[in-house]
């Protein structure tokens, strides 16, 4: 597997919507109903919504692709299969709980970070996180923050390995249910470690 990570463009909207629809359920707690997941996907992960995100100067979307040579006529052309994506959002946090927990400014939200289940453990997530942190640092933000469901132990461990630490909690609505998320933060720049909770 050869992974290439690049900034996503408008032509990637359909691939991003498909990736989001496939990967969002992986992050949901087991009690989340299929109907709630489907409704959330239908509202938030459409091609049109990703076109809006890609046109928004406050958002940075990265896409990870498995690139393999494939015959194309007399030459080999790369076959690109999207396997993960990340989305950063600049600006002040809108959630009051996040505002209270994340005190450094400027800050940037790691709003989305997903890889396909088929590539879990295959070396995709770490380079995607490295590229995401580099993109966050390039904005001049002092910290990056994210929300992760308190029951998503795998993601919490992964974020911890990449310098994120718990600084608070917030709520996140999926369907009729309010989920409890941990707010994690990471100091940006060099080898600095994340702030203590």
Short mmCIF file of C-alpha atoms in Angstrom, two decimals:
data_model
loop_
_atom_site.label_atom_id
_atom_site.label_comp_id
_atom_site.label_asym_id
_atom_site.label_seq_id
_atom_site.Cartn_x
_atom_site.Cartn_y
_atom_site.Cartn_z
CA UNK A 1 0.00 0.00 0.00
CA UNK A 2 1.37 3.39 -1.02
CA UNK A 3 -0.38 6.27 0.72
CA UNK A 4 -0.41 9.80 -0.63
CA UNK A 5 -2.00 12.65 1.29
CA UNK A 6 -3.03 15.88 -0.39
CA UNK A 7 -5.30 18.85 0.06
CA UNK A 8 -8.75 17.96 -1.22
CA UNK A 9 -10.34 20.01 -3.99
CA UNK A 10 -13.84 20.50 -5.35
CA UNK A 11 -13.51 17.41 -7.56
CA UNK A 12 -13.15 15.31 -4.38
CA UNK A 13 -16.61 16.17 -2.97
CA UNK A 14 -18.23 12.89 -4.03
CA UNK A 15 -15.32 10.79 -2.74
CA UNK A 16 -15.38 12.64 0.58
CA UNK A 17 -19.15 12.20 0.96
CA UNK A 18 -18.80 8.48 0.27
CA UNK A 19 -15.91 8.16 2.74
CA UNK A 20 -17.85 10.07 5.39
CA UNK A 21 -20.95 7.92 4.96
CA UNK A 22 -18.85 4.76 5.31
CA UNK A 23 -16.68 5.86 8.22
CA UNK A 24 -18.99 7.94 10.45
CA UNK A 25 -20.84 4.87 11.79
CA UNK A 26 -17.48 3.46 12.98
CA UNK A 27 -17.20 6.33 15.49
CA UNK A 28 -20.74 6.04 16.85
CA UNK A 29 -21.40 4.36 20.19
CA UNK A 30 -23.03 0.92 19.96
CA UNK A 31 -26.40 2.22 21.22
CA UNK A 32 -26.76 4.68 18.31
CA UNK A 33 -29.65 3.51 16.16
CA UNK A 34 -29.20 2.84 12.45
CA UNK A 35 -31.99 5.37 11.77
CA UNK A 36 -30.16 8.09 13.73
CA UNK A 37 -26.91 7.35 11.90
CA UNK A 38 -28.64 7.37 8.51
CA UNK A 39 -30.38 10.68 9.27
CA UNK A 40 -27.11 12.28 10.41
CA UNK A 41 -25.34 11.10 7.25
CA UNK A 42 -28.19 12.34 5.04
CA UNK A 43 -28.00 15.79 6.64
CA UNK A 44 -24.25 16.28 7.07
CA UNK A 45 -22.37 14.10 4.57
CA UNK A 46 -23.86 14.89 1.17
CA UNK A 47 -21.89 15.84 -1.92
CA UNK A 48 -23.43 19.33 -1.72
CA UNK A 49 -22.33 19.71 1.90
CA UNK A 50 -18.76 18.72 1.02
CA UNK A 51 -18.80 21.15 -1.92
CA UNK A 52 -19.70 23.86 0.62
CA UNK A 53 -16.90 22.74 2.94
CA UNK A 54 -14.38 22.73 0.10
CA UNK A 55 -15.40 26.26 -0.93
CA UNK A 56 -15.20 27.57 2.65
CA UNK A 57 -11.86 29.35 3.28
CA UNK A 58 -12.17 28.53 7.00
CA UNK A 59 -11.92 24.79 6.24
CA UNK A 60 -8.98 22.64 5.23
CA UNK A 61 -9.76 19.14 3.97
CA UNK A 62 -7.10 16.51 3.41
CA UNK A 63 -7.61 13.21 1.65
CA UNK A 64 -5.47 10.07 1.96
CA UNK A 65 -5.34 7.83 -1.08
CA UNK A 66 -3.94 4.38 -1.71
CA UNK A 67 -2.01 4.85 -4.94
CA UNK A 68 -1.19 1.79 -7.01
CA UNK A 69 0.02 1.51 -10.60
CA UNK A 70 -2.59 0.22 -13.01
CA UNK A 71 -2.24 -0.46 -16.72
CA UNK A 72 -3.58 2.36 -18.87
CA UNK A 73 -2.88 1.78 -22.50
CA UNK A 74 0.87 1.35 -22.95
CA UNK A 75 1.83 2.93 -19.64
CA UNK A 76 1.08 2.56 -15.97
CA UNK A 77 -1.29 5.15 -14.56
CA UNK A 78 -1.86 5.51 -10.85
CA UNK A 79 -5.11 4.16 -9.46
CA UNK A 80 -6.15 6.32 -6.51
CA UNK A 81 -8.48 4.88 -3.90
CA UNK A 82 -9.57 7.28 -1.13
CA UNK A 83 -8.98 5.61 2.25
CA UNK A 84 -9.22 8.46 4.76
CA UNK A 85 -9.81 12.15 5.25
CA UNK A 86 -9.47 14.95 7.76
CA UNK A 87 -11.13 18.34 8.10
CA UNK A 88 -9.81 21.33 10.03
CA UNK A 89 -11.94 24.37 10.84
CA UNK A 90 -10.38 27.71 11.77
CA UNK A 91 -12.01 30.26 14.03
CA UNK A 92 -13.46 30.50 17.50
CA UNK A 93 -15.22 27.42 18.86
CA UNK A 94 -19.00 27.90 18.76
CA UNK A 95 -19.77 25.48 21.61
CA UNK A 96 -19.78 27.06 25.11
CA UNK A 97 -18.27 23.94 26.70
CA UNK A 98 -15.42 23.98 24.17
CA UNK A 99 -14.87 27.71 24.72
CA UNK A 100 -14.46 27.02 28.44
CA UNK A 101 -12.13 24.04 27.92
CA UNK A 102 -9.92 25.32 25.10
CA UNK A 103 -8.39 28.57 26.30
CA UNK A 104 -5.38 29.05 24.00
CA UNK A 105 -5.86 31.29 20.97
CA UNK A 106 -5.79 31.06 18.09
CA UNK A 107 -7.06 27.49 17.96
CA UNK A 108 -8.22 25.20 15.17
CA UNK A 109 -10.75 22.37 15.31
CA UNK A 110 -9.95 18.92 14.00
CA UNK A 111 -13.57 18.42 13.00
CA UNK A 112 -13.27 15.15 11.08
CA UNK A 113 -10.62 12.43 11.07
CA UNK A 114 -11.63 9.08 9.62
CA UNK A 115 -10.12 6.12 7.80
CA UNK A 116 -11.87 3.16 6.24
CA UNK A 117 -12.15 0.11 8.49
CA UNK A 118 -10.29 -1.91 5.83
CA UNK A 119 -7.14 0.15 6.44
CA UNK A 120 -7.22 0.26 10.25
CA UNK A 121 -3.79 -0.84 11.41
CA UNK A 122 -2.31 -0.54 7.90
CA UNK A 123 -0.32 2.64 8.44
CA UNK A 124 -2.78 5.18 7.04
CA UNK A 125 -3.92 7.10 10.12
CA UNK A 126 -0.49 8.14 11.45
CA UNK A 127 0.71 9.85 8.25
CA UNK A 128 -2.73 11.42 7.78
CA UNK A 129 -2.50 12.81 11.31
CA UNK A 130 1.02 14.08 10.62
CA UNK A 131 -0.18 15.91 7.52
CA UNK A 132 -3.20 17.24 9.41
CA UNK A 133 -1.06 18.60 12.25
CA UNK A 134 1.30 20.20 9.70
CA UNK A 135 -1.68 21.86 7.98
CA UNK A 136 -2.98 23.08 11.35
CA UNK A 137 0.43 24.49 12.27
CA UNK A 138 0.65 26.28 8.91
CA UNK A 139 -2.41 28.35 9.90
CA UNK A 140 -0.54 29.79 12.88
CA UNK A 141 -2.90 28.22 15.42
CA UNK A 142 -1.46 27.67 18.91
CA UNK A 143 -3.50 24.53 19.55
CA UNK A 144 -5.75 22.03 17.81
CA UNK A 145 -8.81 20.59 19.51
CA UNK A 146 -11.35 17.88 18.76
CA UNK A 147 -14.38 16.15 20.21
CA UNK A 148 -14.46 12.35 20.48
CA UNK A 149 -17.19 10.16 21.92
CA UNK A 150 -16.28 9.05 25.43
CA UNK A 151 -16.94 5.41 24.43
CA UNK A 152 -14.57 5.44 21.43
CA UNK A 153 -11.56 3.98 23.23
CA UNK A 154 -9.65 3.21 20.02
CA UNK A 155 -9.83 6.82 18.82
CA UNK A 156 -9.00 8.21 22.27
CA UNK A 157 -5.85 6.04 22.40
CA UNK A 158 -4.87 7.11 18.88
CA UNK A 159 -5.30 10.81 19.64
CA UNK A 160 -3.34 10.40 22.88
CA UNK A 161 -0.42 8.91 20.92
CA UNK A 162 -0.47 12.03 18.78
CA UNK A 163 -0.24 14.50 21.64
CA UNK A 164 -3.90 15.21 22.37
CA UNK A 165 -5.00 15.35 26.01
CA UNK A 166 -8.38 15.76 27.66
CA UNK A 167 -9.27 19.32 28.61
CA UNK A 168 -13.04 19.08 28.99
CA UNK A 169 -16.32 17.60 27.79
CA UNK A 170 -19.13 18.61 25.46
CA UNK A 171 -22.34 17.19 24.05
CA UNK A 172 -22.95 16.06 20.49
CA UNK A 173 -26.39 15.29 19.05
CA UNK A 174 -26.97 12.24 16.88
CA UNK A 175 -30.67 11.79 16.20
CA UNK A 176 -32.70 12.31 19.34
CA UNK A 177 -29.83 11.47 21.66
CA UNK A 178 -27.22 13.78 23.16
CA UNK A 179 -23.88 11.97 23.24
CA UNK A 180 -21.09 12.82 25.63
CA UNK A 181 -17.81 13.75 23.96
CA UNK A 182 -14.42 14.37 25.44
CA UNK A 183 -12.71 17.56 24.32
CA UNK A 184 -9.06 16.88 23.54
CA UNK A 185 -6.42 19.50 22.79
CA UNK A 186 -2.89 19.45 21.41
CA UNK A 187 -0.32 22.22 21.48
CA UNK A 188 0.97 22.91 17.97
CA UNK A 189 4.53 23.62 16.93
CA UNK A 190 7.58 21.40 17.16
CA UNK A 191 7.71 18.63 19.71
CA UNK A 192 5.61 20.37 22.35
CA UNK A 193 3.26 18.10 24.23
CA UNK A 194 -0.40 18.76 24.80
CA UNK A 195 -1.63 20.70 27.81
CA UNK A 196 -2.62 18.76 30.89
CA UNK A 197 -6.30 18.32 31.63
#
